[in-house]
Tab-separated table of C-alpha atoms and ligand atoms in Angstrom:
chain	number	residue	atom	x	y	z
A	7	MET	CA	124.859	163.021	144.933
A	8	ASP	CA	124.875	166.414	143.219
A	9	LEU	CA	121.640	166.602	141.237
A	10	GLY	CA	123.005	169.407	139.068
A	11	LEU	CA	119.916	171.561	139.620
A	12	ARG	CA	121.601	174.761	140.823
A	13	ASN	CA	120.225	177.753	138.847
A	14	ARG	CA	118.022	175.567	136.678
A	15	VAL	CA	114.609	177.199	136.156
A	16	ALA	CA	111.632	175.038	137.111
A	17	VAL	CA	107.931	175.677	136.524
A	18	VAL	CA	105.780	173.951	139.130
A	19	THR	CA	102.031	174.364	138.711
A	20	ALA	CA	99.290	173.891	141.327
A	21	SER	CA	101.944	174.512	143.948
A	22	SER	CA	100.450	176.636	146.738
A	23	ARG	CA	100.177	173.460	148.844
A	24	GLY	CA	100.312	169.667	148.669
A	25	LEU	CA	102.369	167.745	146.106
A	26	GLY	CA	103.153	170.791	143.949
A	27	ARG	CA	104.497	172.702	146.927
A	28	ALA	CA	106.588	169.703	148.020
A	29	VAL	CA	108.129	169.541	144.529
A	30	ALA	CA	108.824	173.284	144.585
A	31	GLU	CA	110.567	172.928	147.957
A	32	ALA	CA	112.636	169.923	146.857
A	33	LEU	CA	113.832	171.795	143.751
A	34	ALA	CA	114.496	175.015	145.699
A	35	ALA	CA	116.550	173.013	148.220
A	36	GLU	CA	118.770	172.000	145.267
A	37	GLY	CA	119.182	175.647	144.220
A	38	ALA	CA	116.653	175.771	141.348
A	39	ARG	CA	114.864	179.038	140.513
A	40	LEU	CA	111.093	178.709	140.386
A	41	ALA	CA	107.926	179.834	138.641
A	42	LEU	CA	104.865	178.809	140.653
A	43	CYS	CA	101.126	179.121	140.155
A	44	SER	CA	97.777	178.155	141.585
A	45	ARG	CA	94.325	179.734	141.309
A	46	ASP	CA	94.353	181.594	144.632
A	47	ALA	CA	96.593	184.668	144.243
A	48	ASP	CA	97.184	185.192	147.984
A	49	ALA	CA	97.964	181.533	148.654
A	50	ILE	CA	100.529	181.215	145.848
A	51	ARG	CA	102.246	184.509	146.718
A	52	LYS	CA	102.517	183.456	150.373
A	53	THR	CA	103.984	180.060	149.433
A	54	ALA	CA	106.445	181.727	147.038
A	55	GLU	CA	107.557	184.156	149.741
A	56	ILE	CA	108.163	181.356	152.255
A	57	ILE	CA	110.109	179.218	149.758
A	58	GLY	CA	112.178	182.195	148.558
A	59	ASP	CA	113.049	183.118	152.161
A	60	ASN	CA	113.780	179.561	153.291
A	61	TYR	CA	115.966	178.517	150.360
A	62	GLY	CA	117.366	181.834	149.097
A	63	VAL	CA	116.269	181.265	145.481
A	64	ASP	CA	114.351	183.497	143.013
A	65	VAL	CA	110.675	182.609	142.961
A	66	PHE	CA	108.179	184.108	140.523
A	67	ALA	CA	104.548	183.401	141.430
A	68	ALA	CA	101.279	184.284	139.736
A	69	PRO	CA	97.657	183.162	139.909
A	70	CYS	CA	96.760	180.834	137.028
A	71	ASP	CA	94.006	178.276	136.530
A	72	VAL	CA	95.712	175.571	134.471
A	73	THR	CA	92.397	174.641	132.823
A	74	ASP	CA	92.227	178.109	131.218
A	75	PRO	CA	94.377	178.167	128.040
A	76	SER	CA	94.682	181.959	127.928
A	77	ALA	CA	95.737	182.086	131.606
A	78	VAL	CA	98.388	179.415	130.927
A	79	GLU	CA	99.678	181.358	127.945
A	80	ALA	CA	99.924	184.570	130.018
A	81	PHE	CA	101.640	182.728	132.898
A	82	ALA	CA	104.168	181.120	130.550
A	83	GLY	CA	104.945	184.445	128.873
A	84	GLU	CA	105.478	186.204	132.196
A	85	ALA	CA	107.541	183.334	133.670
A	86	LEU	CA	109.857	183.381	130.657
A	87	ARG	CA	110.169	187.188	130.774
A	88	ARG	CA	111.004	187.137	134.508
A	89	LEU	CA	113.323	184.122	134.604
A	90	GLY	CA	114.732	184.173	131.073
A	91	GLU	CA	114.544	180.435	130.402
A	92	VAL	CA	112.790	177.252	131.519
A	93	HIS	CA	114.504	173.883	131.969
A	94	ILE	CA	111.961	171.899	133.987
A	95	LEU	CA	108.164	171.594	133.973
A	96	PHE	CA	106.240	169.778	136.686
A	97	ALA	CA	102.703	169.734	135.219
A	98	ASN	CA	100.267	169.378	138.086
A	99	ALA	CA	96.632	170.317	138.788
A	100	GLY	CA	93.984	169.654	141.410
A	101	GLY	CA	92.119	166.359	141.572
A	102	PRO	CA	88.539	165.750	140.411
A	103	PRO	CA	85.912	165.000	143.090
A	104	PRO	CA	85.557	161.420	144.360
A	105	GLY	CA	82.554	159.252	143.427
A	106	ILE	CA	81.434	156.307	141.308
A	107	VAL	CA	80.629	156.455	137.573
A	108	GLN	CA	76.882	156.642	138.253
A	109	ASP	CA	77.305	159.789	140.390
A	110	PHE	CA	78.478	161.801	137.406
A	111	ALA	CA	77.041	163.322	134.221
A	112	PRO	CA	79.019	163.329	130.943
A	113	GLU	CA	79.753	167.013	131.631
A	114	ASP	CA	81.646	166.019	134.816
A	115	PHE	CA	83.893	163.714	132.752
A	116	ARG	CA	84.554	166.564	130.314
A	117	LYS	CA	85.599	168.826	133.206
A	118	ALA	CA	87.853	166.113	134.637
A	119	LEU	CA	89.545	165.708	131.241
A	120	GLU	CA	90.124	169.467	131.130
A	121	LEU	CA	91.570	169.423	134.636
A	122	ASN	CA	93.917	166.464	134.263
A	123	LEU	CA	94.595	165.725	130.582
A	124	LEU	CA	94.102	168.986	128.676
A	125	SER	CA	95.876	171.082	131.340
A	126	THR	CA	98.970	168.877	130.951
A	127	ILE	CA	98.893	169.244	127.163
A	128	GLY	CA	98.417	173.022	127.444
A	129	LEU	CA	101.323	173.401	129.883
A	130	VAL	CA	103.654	171.273	127.774
A	131	HIS	CA	102.832	173.257	124.651
A	132	ALA	CA	103.440	176.529	126.507
A	133	PHE	CA	106.902	175.560	127.822
A	134	MET	CA	108.284	172.969	125.378
A	135	PRO	CA	109.519	175.555	122.788
A	136	ALA	CA	111.768	177.172	125.451
A	137	MET	CA	113.301	173.767	126.287
A	138	LYS	CA	113.821	172.948	122.612
A	139	ARG	CA	115.653	176.254	122.159
A	140	LEU	CA	117.964	175.323	125.066
A	141	GLY	CA	118.456	171.737	123.903
A	142	TRP	CA	117.826	170.537	127.479
A	143	GLY	CA	114.628	169.825	129.350
A	144	ARG	CA	112.719	167.768	131.855
A	145	ILE	CA	108.935	167.397	131.625
A	146	ILE	CA	107.292	165.542	134.485
A	147	ALA	CA	103.526	165.025	134.556
A	148	SER	CA	101.649	164.375	137.760
A	149	THR	CA	99.010	161.640	137.657
A	150	SER	CA	97.956	158.951	140.135
A	151	ILE	CA	98.190	155.243	140.920
A	152	THR	CA	94.755	155.149	139.198
A	153	VAL	CA	96.577	155.059	135.821
A	154	LYS	CA	97.744	151.540	136.749
A	155	GLN	CA	94.947	150.375	139.009
A	156	PRO	CA	91.510	152.059	138.970
A	157	ALA	CA	90.304	153.038	142.451
A	158	PRO	CA	86.706	152.135	143.393
A	159	ASN	CA	85.494	155.610	144.417
A	160	LEU	CA	87.628	157.730	142.065
A	161	ALA	CA	85.823	157.240	138.722
A	162	LEU	CA	86.750	160.660	137.315
A	163	SER	CA	90.417	160.225	138.200
A	164	ASN	CA	90.451	156.683	136.754
A	165	VAL	CA	89.175	157.964	133.412
A	166	SER	CA	90.802	161.379	133.070
A	167	ARG	CA	94.437	160.501	133.796
A	168	VAL	CA	95.327	157.558	131.560
A	169	GLY	CA	95.509	159.787	128.483
A	170	VAL	CA	98.336	161.678	130.208
A	171	VAL	CA	100.424	158.488	130.186
A	172	ALA	CA	99.833	157.968	126.446
A	173	TYR	CA	100.584	161.630	125.731
A	174	MET	CA	103.830	161.619	127.755
A	175	LYS	CA	105.016	158.331	126.244
A	176	THR	CA	104.371	159.683	122.732
A	177	LEU	CA	106.104	162.955	123.544
A	178	ALA	CA	109.112	161.166	125.050
A	179	GLY	CA	109.839	159.543	121.699
A	180	GLU	CA	109.558	162.869	119.894
A	181	LEU	CA	111.725	164.903	122.289
A	182	ALA	CA	114.522	162.494	123.237
A	183	SER	CA	116.731	163.761	120.415
A	184	HIS	CA	116.329	167.299	121.825
A	185	ASN	CA	117.784	166.144	125.158
A	186	ILE	CA	114.365	166.540	126.802
A	187	THR	CA	113.042	163.713	128.963
A	188	CYS	CA	109.317	163.166	129.569
A	189	ASN	CA	108.168	161.109	132.535
A	190	THR	CA	105.004	160.617	134.542
A	191	VAL	CA	104.763	160.159	138.299
A	192	ALA	CA	101.905	158.189	139.807
A	193	PRO	CA	101.406	158.641	143.554
A	194	GLY	CA	99.359	156.319	145.744
A	195	TYR	CA	98.439	157.958	149.063
A	196	ILE	CA	100.616	160.943	150.017
A	197	LEU	CA	99.523	162.958	153.050
A	198	THR	CA	98.270	166.294	151.700
A	199	ASP	CA	95.064	168.317	152.241
A	200	ARG	CA	93.462	166.264	149.444
A	201	VAL	CA	94.063	163.006	151.307
A	202	GLU	CA	92.940	164.603	154.602
A	203	GLY	CA	89.753	165.521	152.675
A	204	LEU	CA	89.304	161.915	151.487
A	205	ILE	CA	89.751	160.739	155.114
A	206	ALA	CA	87.143	163.289	156.289
A	207	GLY	CA	84.761	161.991	153.590
A	208	MET	CA	85.237	158.396	154.805
A	209	MET	CA	84.639	159.481	158.412
A	210	GLU	CA	81.367	161.111	157.435
A	211	LYS	CA	80.142	158.377	155.084
A	212	SER	CA	81.041	155.371	157.240
A	213	LYS	CA	80.828	157.030	160.692
A	214	MET	CA	84.469	156.178	161.392
A	215	ALA	CA	86.909	157.881	163.760
A	216	TYR	CA	89.953	159.588	162.165
A	217	GLU	CA	92.428	156.833	163.117
A	218	GLU	CA	90.042	154.120	161.915
A	219	ALA	CA	89.648	155.829	158.523
A	220	ARG	CA	93.435	156.211	158.238
A	221	ARG	CA	93.930	152.547	159.167
A	222	SER	CA	91.493	151.467	156.459
A	223	ILE	CA	93.756	153.249	153.953
A	224	THR	CA	97.071	151.949	155.313
A	225	ALA	CA	95.696	148.374	155.434
A	226	GLY	CA	96.019	148.335	151.631
A	227	ILE	CA	99.610	149.628	151.630
A	228	PRO	CA	102.404	147.077	152.209
A	229	ALA	CA	104.638	149.842	153.659
A	230	GLY	CA	101.945	150.236	156.338
A	231	ARG	CA	101.806	154.026	156.116
A	232	ILE	CA	100.791	156.962	153.961
A	233	GLY	CA	103.696	158.595	152.074
A	234	SER	CA	105.023	162.055	152.882
A	235	PRO	CA	105.050	165.027	150.480
A	236	GLU	CA	108.847	165.231	150.993
A	237	GLU	CA	109.262	161.674	149.632
A	238	PHE	CA	107.250	162.676	146.574
A	239	GLY	CA	109.317	165.866	146.137
A	240	SER	CA	112.556	163.850	146.221
A	241	LEU	CA	111.379	161.559	143.403
A	242	VAL	CA	110.471	164.483	141.166
A	243	ALA	CA	113.733	166.328	141.966
A	244	PHE	CA	115.668	163.233	140.883
A	245	LEU	CA	113.703	162.905	137.624
A	246	ALA	CA	114.309	166.620	136.989
A	247	SER	CA	118.025	166.255	137.589
A	248	GLU	CA	121.085	165.844	135.411
A	249	ARG	CA	121.419	162.333	136.894
A	250	ALA	CA	118.145	161.120	135.314
A	251	ALA	CA	119.156	161.937	131.718
A	252	TYR	CA	118.607	158.374	130.433
A	253	ILE	CA	115.140	157.883	131.971
A	254	THR	CA	112.339	158.851	129.613
A	255	GLY	CA	108.853	157.672	128.680
A	256	GLU	CA	108.403	156.069	132.100
A	257	THR	CA	105.512	156.090	134.549
A	258	ILE	CA	106.897	155.804	138.049
A	259	LEU	CA	104.730	154.754	140.967
A	260	ILE	CA	105.337	156.110	144.452
A	261	ASP	CA	102.855	154.162	146.552
A	262	GLY	CA	104.530	152.128	149.327
A	263	GLY	CA	103.829	148.954	147.302
A	264	ALA	CA	100.059	149.507	147.043
A	265	TYR	CA	99.879	148.609	143.319
A	266	ARG	CA	99.462	144.831	143.008
A	267	GLY	CA	100.204	144.268	139.319
A	268	LEU	CA	103.474	142.999	137.815
A	269	MET	CA	104.188	145.752	135.276
B	22	NAP	N1	97.960	163.383	147.581
B	22	NAP	C1	97.793	162.186	147.055
B	22	NAP	O1	97.900	161.155	147.728
B	22	NAP	C2	97.484	162.032	145.594
B	22	NAP	C3	97.439	160.740	145.058
B	22	NAP	C4	97.158	160.578	143.711
B	22	NAP	C5	96.935	161.685	142.915
B	22	NAP	N2	96.974	162.926	143.479
B	22	NAP	C6	96.713	164.053	142.589
B	22	NAP	O2	97.807	164.955	142.588
B	22	NAP	C7	97.336	166.293	142.392
B	22	NAP	C8	97.786	167.171	143.550
B	22	NAP	O3	97.236	166.601	144.737
B	22	NAP	P1	97.456	167.237	146.173
B	22	NAP	O4	97.305	166.112	147.127
B	22	NAP	O5	98.655	168.090	146.199
B	22	NAP	O6	96.147	168.177	146.281
B	22	NAP	P2	95.864	169.406	147.262
B	22	NAP	O7	96.567	169.236	148.543
B	22	NAP	O8	94.379	169.553	147.247
B	22	NAP	O9	96.523	170.667	146.485
B	22	NAP	C9	96.042	171.024	145.246
B	22	NAP	C10	96.856	172.203	144.701
B	22	NAP	O10	96.443	172.423	143.373
B	22	NAP	C11	96.048	173.791	143.194
B	22	NAP	N3	95.022	173.752	142.148
B	22	NAP	C12	93.865	173.061	142.146
B	22	NAP	N4	93.222	173.230	140.984
B	22	NAP	C13	93.989	174.041	140.217
B	22	NAP	C14	93.854	174.602	138.920
B	22	NAP	N5	92.784	174.339	138.163
B	22	NAP	N6	94.835	175.410	138.443
B	22	NAP	C15	95.924	175.683	139.200
B	22	NAP	N7	96.106	175.181	140.443
B	22	NAP	C16	95.144	174.391	140.944
B	22	NAP	C17	95.586	174.220	144.586
B	22	NAP	O11	95.689	175.611	144.797
B	22	NAP	P3	94.481	176.644	144.467
B	22	NAP	O12	93.305	176.193	145.242
B	22	NAP	O13	95.050	177.975	144.891
B	22	NAP	O14	94.274	176.585	142.986
B	22	NAP	C18	96.642	173.501	145.435
B	22	NAP	O15	97.846	174.235	145.455
B	22	NAP	C19	95.807	166.185	142.277
B	22	NAP	O16	95.453	166.035	140.923
B	22	NAP	C20	95.518	164.898	143.015
B	22	NAP	O17	94.305	164.318	142.652
B	22	NAP	C21	97.236	163.130	144.779
Protein backbone atom coordinates (compact mmCIF):
# COMPACT_ATOMS: atom_id res chain seq x y z
CA MET A 1 0.00 0.00 0.00
CA ASP A 2 1.39 3.41 -0.93
CA LEU A 3 0.79 5.65 2.09
CA GLY A 4 1.22 8.78 -0.01
CA LEU A 5 3.69 10.29 2.46
CA ARG A 6 6.56 11.06 0.07
CA ASN A 7 7.72 14.68 0.58
CA ARG A 8 5.06 15.38 3.19
CA VAL A 9 6.50 17.44 6.06
CA ALA A 10 6.03 15.93 9.51
CA VAL A 11 6.74 17.47 12.92
CA VAL A 12 7.52 14.82 15.52
CA THR A 13 8.18 16.11 19.03
CA ALA A 14 9.99 14.35 21.89
CA SER A 15 11.71 12.24 19.26
CA SER A 16 15.35 11.74 20.27
CA ARG A 17 14.42 8.21 21.41
CA GLY A 18 11.47 5.95 22.22
CA LEU A 19 8.04 6.31 20.62
CA GLY A 20 8.76 9.69 19.02
CA ARG A 21 11.88 8.37 17.35
CA ALA A 22 10.02 5.28 16.11
CA VAL A 23 7.37 7.53 14.54
CA ALA A 24 10.06 9.70 12.93
CA GLU A 25 11.70 6.59 11.45
CA ALA A 26 8.41 5.16 10.17
CA LEU A 27 7.58 8.45 8.43
CA ALA A 28 11.12 8.86 7.05
CA ALA A 29 10.93 5.31 5.65
CA GLU A 30 7.89 6.50 3.66
CA GLY A 31 9.84 9.49 2.31
CA ALA A 32 8.48 12.22 4.62
CA ARG A 33 10.66 15.23 5.51
CA LEU A 34 10.97 15.84 9.23
CA ALA A 35 11.19 18.46 11.95
CA LEU A 36 12.26 16.87 15.24
CA CYS A 37 12.79 18.15 18.77
CA SER A 38 13.57 17.10 22.30
CA ARG A 39 15.14 18.94 25.23
CA ASP A 40 18.68 17.58 24.86
CA ALA A 41 20.32 19.37 21.91
CA ASP A 42 23.05 16.75 21.33
CA ALA A 43 20.64 13.81 21.52
CA ILE A 44 18.15 15.25 19.02
CA ARG A 45 20.87 16.32 16.56
CA LYS A 46 22.42 12.84 16.69
CA THR A 47 19.05 11.16 16.09
CA ALA A 48 18.31 13.55 13.21
CA GLU A 49 21.68 12.81 11.62
CA ILE A 50 21.14 9.04 11.82
CA ILE A 51 17.61 9.23 10.39
CA GLY A 52 18.68 11.61 7.60
CA ASP A 53 21.57 9.29 6.65
CA ASN A 54 19.55 6.07 6.87
CA TYR A 55 16.50 7.23 4.92
CA GLY A 56 17.90 10.00 2.69
CA VAL A 57 15.31 12.59 3.76
CA ASP A 58 15.67 16.22 4.97
CA VAL A 59 15.60 16.40 8.75
CA PHE A 60 15.54 19.65 10.71
CA ALA A 61 16.22 19.21 14.43
CA ALA A 62 16.32 21.66 17.31
CA PRO A 63 16.21 21.51 21.10
CA CYS A 64 12.76 22.42 22.45
CA ASP A 65 11.00 21.72 25.74
CA VAL A 66 7.37 21.27 24.69
CA THR A 67 6.17 22.56 28.08
CA ASP A 68 7.72 25.98 27.32
CA PRO A 69 5.33 28.02 25.11
CA SER A 70 8.02 30.41 23.86
CA ALA A 71 10.33 27.50 22.94
CA VAL A 72 7.46 25.85 21.02
CA GLU A 73 6.74 29.08 19.18
CA ALA A 74 10.43 29.46 18.21
CA PHE A 75 10.65 25.81 17.11
CA ALA A 76 7.51 26.11 14.99
CA GLY A 77 8.75 29.31 13.34
CA GLU A 78 12.13 27.78 12.50
CA ALA A 79 10.61 24.48 11.28
CA LEU A 80 8.30 26.36 8.92
CA ARG A 81 11.14 28.59 7.67
CA ARG A 82 13.39 25.57 7.00
CA LEU A 83 10.83 23.18 5.52
CA GLY A 84 8.34 25.62 4.02
CA GLU A 85 5.16 23.83 5.11
CA VAL A 86 3.83 21.33 7.64
CA HIS A 87 1.34 18.56 6.84
CA ILE A 88 1.61 16.28 9.87
CA LEU A 89 2.01 16.81 13.62
CA PHE A 90 2.76 13.99 16.03
CA ALA A 91 2.37 15.74 19.42
CA ASN A 92 4.38 13.80 21.96
CA ALA A 93 6.14 14.54 25.27
CA GLY A 94 7.80 12.64 28.09
CA GLY A 95 5.78 10.82 30.72
CA PRO A 96 5.17 11.99 34.30
CA PRO A 97 6.80 9.99 37.12
CA PRO A 98 5.04 6.86 38.41
CA GLY A 99 3.33 6.78 41.82
CA ILE A 100 -0.04 6.76 43.57
CA VAL A 101 -2.23 9.84 44.18
CA GLN A 102 -1.02 10.15 47.78
CA ASP A 103 2.63 10.41 46.66
CA PHE A 104 1.98 13.71 44.92
CA ALA A 105 1.28 17.34 45.81
CA PRO A 106 -1.18 19.46 43.78
CA GLU A 107 1.87 21.10 42.18
CA ASP A 108 2.89 17.70 40.70
CA PHE A 109 -0.54 17.41 39.03
CA ARG A 110 -0.13 20.91 37.60
CA LYS A 111 3.26 19.93 36.12
CA ALA A 112 1.80 16.73 34.67
CA LEU A 113 -1.00 18.73 33.01
CA GLU A 114 1.62 21.05 31.51
CA LEU A 115 3.63 18.09 30.24
CA ASN A 116 0.80 16.08 28.70
CA LEU A 117 -2.26 18.29 28.10
CA LEU A 118 -1.00 21.86 27.69
CA SER A 119 1.99 20.81 25.55
CA THR A 120 -0.42 19.15 23.09
CA ILE A 121 -2.60 22.26 22.94
CA GLY A 122 0.46 24.50 22.47
CA LEU A 123 1.84 22.33 19.65
CA VAL A 124 -1.50 22.17 17.85
CA HIS A 125 -1.93 25.93 18.04
CA ALA A 126 1.60 26.45 16.70
CA PHE A 127 1.16 24.19 13.64
CA MET A 128 -2.58 24.17 12.86
CA PRO A 129 -2.56 27.51 10.93
CA ALA A 130 -0.01 26.08 8.44
CA MET A 131 -2.24 23.03 7.84
CA LYS A 132 -5.33 25.21 7.41
CA ARG A 133 -3.48 27.26 4.80
CA LEU A 134 -2.67 24.04 2.89
CA GLY A 135 -6.16 22.59 3.28
CA TRP A 136 -4.62 19.25 4.31
CA GLY A 137 -3.39 17.99 7.65
CA ARG A 138 -2.96 15.17 10.10
CA ILE A 139 -2.75 15.83 13.84
CA ILE A 140 -1.99 12.81 16.00
CA ALA A 141 -1.69 13.15 19.77
CA SER A 142 0.23 10.67 21.87
CA THR A 143 -1.42 9.54 25.10
CA SER A 144 -1.62 6.18 26.88
CA ILE A 145 -3.89 3.23 27.61
CA THR A 146 -4.51 5.12 30.90
CA VAL A 147 -7.08 7.28 29.04
CA LYS A 148 -9.27 4.16 28.82
CA GLN A 149 -8.20 2.25 31.90
CA PRO A 150 -6.40 3.98 34.80
CA ALA A 151 -3.21 2.18 35.84
CA PRO A 152 -2.66 1.58 39.58
CA ASN A 153 0.79 3.20 39.92
CA LEU A 154 0.47 5.91 37.25
CA ALA A 155 -1.77 8.48 39.00
CA LEU A 156 -0.31 11.50 37.19
CA SER A 157 -0.67 9.87 33.79
CA ASN A 158 -4.24 8.75 34.59
CA VAL A 159 -5.25 12.32 35.39
CA SER A 160 -3.22 14.40 32.95
CA ARG A 161 -4.01 12.62 29.67
CA VAL A 162 -7.79 12.31 29.47
CA GLY A 163 -8.18 16.00 28.63
CA VAL A 164 -6.13 15.34 25.48
CA VAL A 165 -8.85 12.97 24.26
CA ALA A 166 -11.57 15.59 24.83
CA TYR A 167 -9.45 18.28 23.16
CA MET A 168 -8.69 16.12 20.09
CA LYS A 169 -12.31 14.99 19.72
CA THR A 170 -13.48 18.62 19.88
CA LEU A 171 -10.82 19.72 17.41
CA ALA A 172 -11.67 16.89 15.00
CA GLY A 173 -15.18 18.29 14.59
CA GLU A 174 -13.84 21.78 13.96
CA LEU A 175 -11.14 20.83 11.44
CA ALA A 176 -12.78 18.08 9.37
CA SER A 177 -14.05 20.59 6.82
CA HIS A 178 -10.44 21.80 6.37
CA ASN A 179 -9.37 18.28 5.37
CA ILE A 180 -7.43 17.93 8.64
CA THR A 181 -7.90 14.77 10.70
CA CYS A 182 -7.28 14.68 14.46
CA ASN A 183 -6.68 11.36 16.19
CA THR A 184 -5.21 10.13 19.45
CA VAL A 185 -3.06 7.04 19.93
CA ALA A 186 -3.06 5.21 23.24
CA PRO A 187 -0.20 2.74 23.74
CA GLY A 188 -0.15 0.02 26.38
CA TYR A 189 3.37 -1.30 26.97
CA ILE A 190 5.84 -0.57 24.15
CA LEU A 191 9.49 -1.41 24.81
CA THR A 192 11.29 1.93 25.14
CA ASP A 193 13.68 3.39 27.76
CA ARG A 194 10.61 4.53 29.72
CA VAL A 195 9.31 0.97 30.02
CA GLU A 196 12.82 -0.32 30.83
CA GLY A 197 12.78 2.32 33.61
CA LEU A 198 9.42 1.06 34.91
CA ILE A 199 10.83 -2.51 34.90
CA ALA A 200 13.92 -1.32 36.82
CA GLY A 201 11.60 0.37 39.36
CA MET A 202 9.65 -2.89 39.84
CA MET A 203 12.91 -4.83 40.27
CA GLU A 204 14.02 -2.46 43.00
CA LYS A 205 10.68 -2.15 44.78
CA SER A 206 9.70 -5.83 44.74
CA LYS A 207 13.21 -7.37 44.65
CA MET A 208 12.43 -9.12 41.37
CA ALA A 209 14.82 -10.32 38.67
CA TYR A 210 14.54 -8.62 35.24
CA GLU A 211 12.70 -11.52 33.56
CA GLU A 212 10.31 -11.86 36.51
CA ALA A 213 9.43 -8.14 36.34
CA ARG A 214 8.89 -8.40 32.57
CA ARG A 215 6.70 -11.49 33.05
CA SER A 216 4.55 -9.65 35.58
CA ILE A 217 3.86 -7.06 32.85
CA THR A 218 3.22 -9.53 30.02
CA ALA A 219 0.89 -11.59 32.25
CA GLY A 220 -1.67 -8.79 31.81
CA ILE A 221 -1.32 -8.67 28.02
CA PRO A 222 -3.30 -11.22 25.97
CA ALA A 223 -0.68 -11.02 23.17
CA GLY A 224 1.81 -12.30 25.77
CA ARG A 225 4.49 -9.74 24.95
CA ILE A 226 5.43 -6.08 25.12
CA GLY A 227 4.92 -4.18 21.83
CA SER A 228 7.79 -2.88 19.71
CA PRO A 229 8.42 0.79 18.86
CA GLU A 230 8.27 -0.19 15.15
CA GLU A 231 4.68 -1.46 15.59
CA PHE A 232 3.77 1.87 17.18
CA GLY A 233 5.50 3.80 14.37
CA SER A 234 3.52 1.86 11.74
CA LEU A 235 0.18 2.79 13.35
CA VAL A 236 1.05 6.49 13.42
CA ALA A 237 2.38 6.42 9.83
CA PHE A 238 -0.94 4.94 8.70
CA LEU A 239 -2.97 7.58 10.57
CA ALA A 240 -0.74 10.26 9.03
CA SER A 241 -1.24 8.88 5.54
CA GLU A 242 -3.47 9.70 2.61
CA ARG A 243 -5.16 6.32 3.22
CA ALA A 244 -6.54 7.38 6.63
CA ALA A 245 -8.45 10.42 5.32
CA TYR A 246 -11.83 9.28 6.70
CA ILE A 247 -10.61 8.46 10.23
CA THR A 248 -10.96 11.38 12.62
CA GLY A 249 -11.85 12.01 16.25
CA GLU A 250 -10.74 8.50 17.21
CA THR A 251 -8.64 7.20 20.09
CA ILE A 252 -6.81 4.11 18.94
CA LEU A 253 -5.32 1.65 21.40
CA ILE A 254 -2.15 -0.26 20.60
CA ASP A 255 -1.81 -2.60 23.56
CA GLY A 256 -1.79 -6.29 22.55
CA GLY A 257 -5.34 -6.60 23.95
CA ALA A 258 -4.47 -5.35 27.45
CA TYR A 259 -7.53 -3.05 27.72
CA ARG A 260 -10.46 -5.09 29.06
CA GLY A 261 -13.40 -2.79 28.35
CA LEU A 262 -15.87 -3.06 25.45
CA MET A 263 -15.60 0.45 23.98
N1 LIG B 1 6.51 3.30 26.03
C1 LIG B 1 5.31 2.98 26.47
O1 LIG B 1 4.96 1.81 26.65
C2 LIG B 1 4.29 4.05 26.76
C3 LIG B 1 3.00 3.66 27.10
C4 LIG B 1 2.05 4.63 27.37
C5 LIG B 1 2.38 5.97 27.28
N2 LIG B 1 3.66 6.31 26.95
C6 LIG B 1 3.96 7.74 26.89
O2 LIG B 1 4.45 8.09 25.61
C7 LIG B 1 5.39 9.17 25.72
C8 LIG B 1 6.72 8.75 25.11
O3 LIG B 1 7.16 7.60 25.82
P1 LIG B 1 8.53 6.87 25.50
O4 LIG B 1 8.34 5.47 25.96
O5 LIG B 1 8.98 7.15 24.13
O6 LIG B 1 9.51 7.62 26.54
P2 LIG B 1 11.11 7.69 26.54
O7 LIG B 1 11.70 6.48 25.94
O8 LIG B 1 11.46 8.08 27.94
O9 LIG B 1 11.43 8.95 25.56
C9 LIG B 1 10.97 10.20 25.89
C10 LIG B 1 11.35 11.19 24.79
O10 LIG B 1 10.72 12.42 25.09
C11 LIG B 1 11.68 13.48 25.12
N3 LIG B 1 11.14 14.44 26.08
C12 LIG B 1 10.82 14.23 27.38
N4 LIG B 1 10.30 15.34 27.92
C13 LIG B 1 10.27 16.28 26.94
C14 LIG B 1 9.86 17.64 26.89
N5 LIG B 1 9.36 18.25 27.96
N6 LIG B 1 9.99 18.32 25.72
C15 LIG B 1 10.50 17.71 24.63
N7 LIG B 1 10.91 16.42 24.62
C16 LIG B 1 10.81 15.73 25.76
C17 LIG B 1 12.98 12.78 25.51
O11 LIG B 1 14.13 13.47 25.07
P3 LIG B 1 14.88 14.59 25.97
O12 LIG B 1 15.25 13.94 27.24
O13 LIG B 1 16.05 14.99 25.10
O14 LIG B 1 13.91 15.72 26.13
C18 LIG B 1 12.82 11.49 24.70
O15 LIG B 1 13.18 11.70 23.35
C19 LIG B 1 5.49 9.48 27.22
O16 LIG B 1 4.56 10.48 27.56
C20 LIG B 1 5.07 8.17 27.85
O17 LIG B 1 4.60 8.31 29.16
C21 LIG B 1 4.62 5.40 26.69
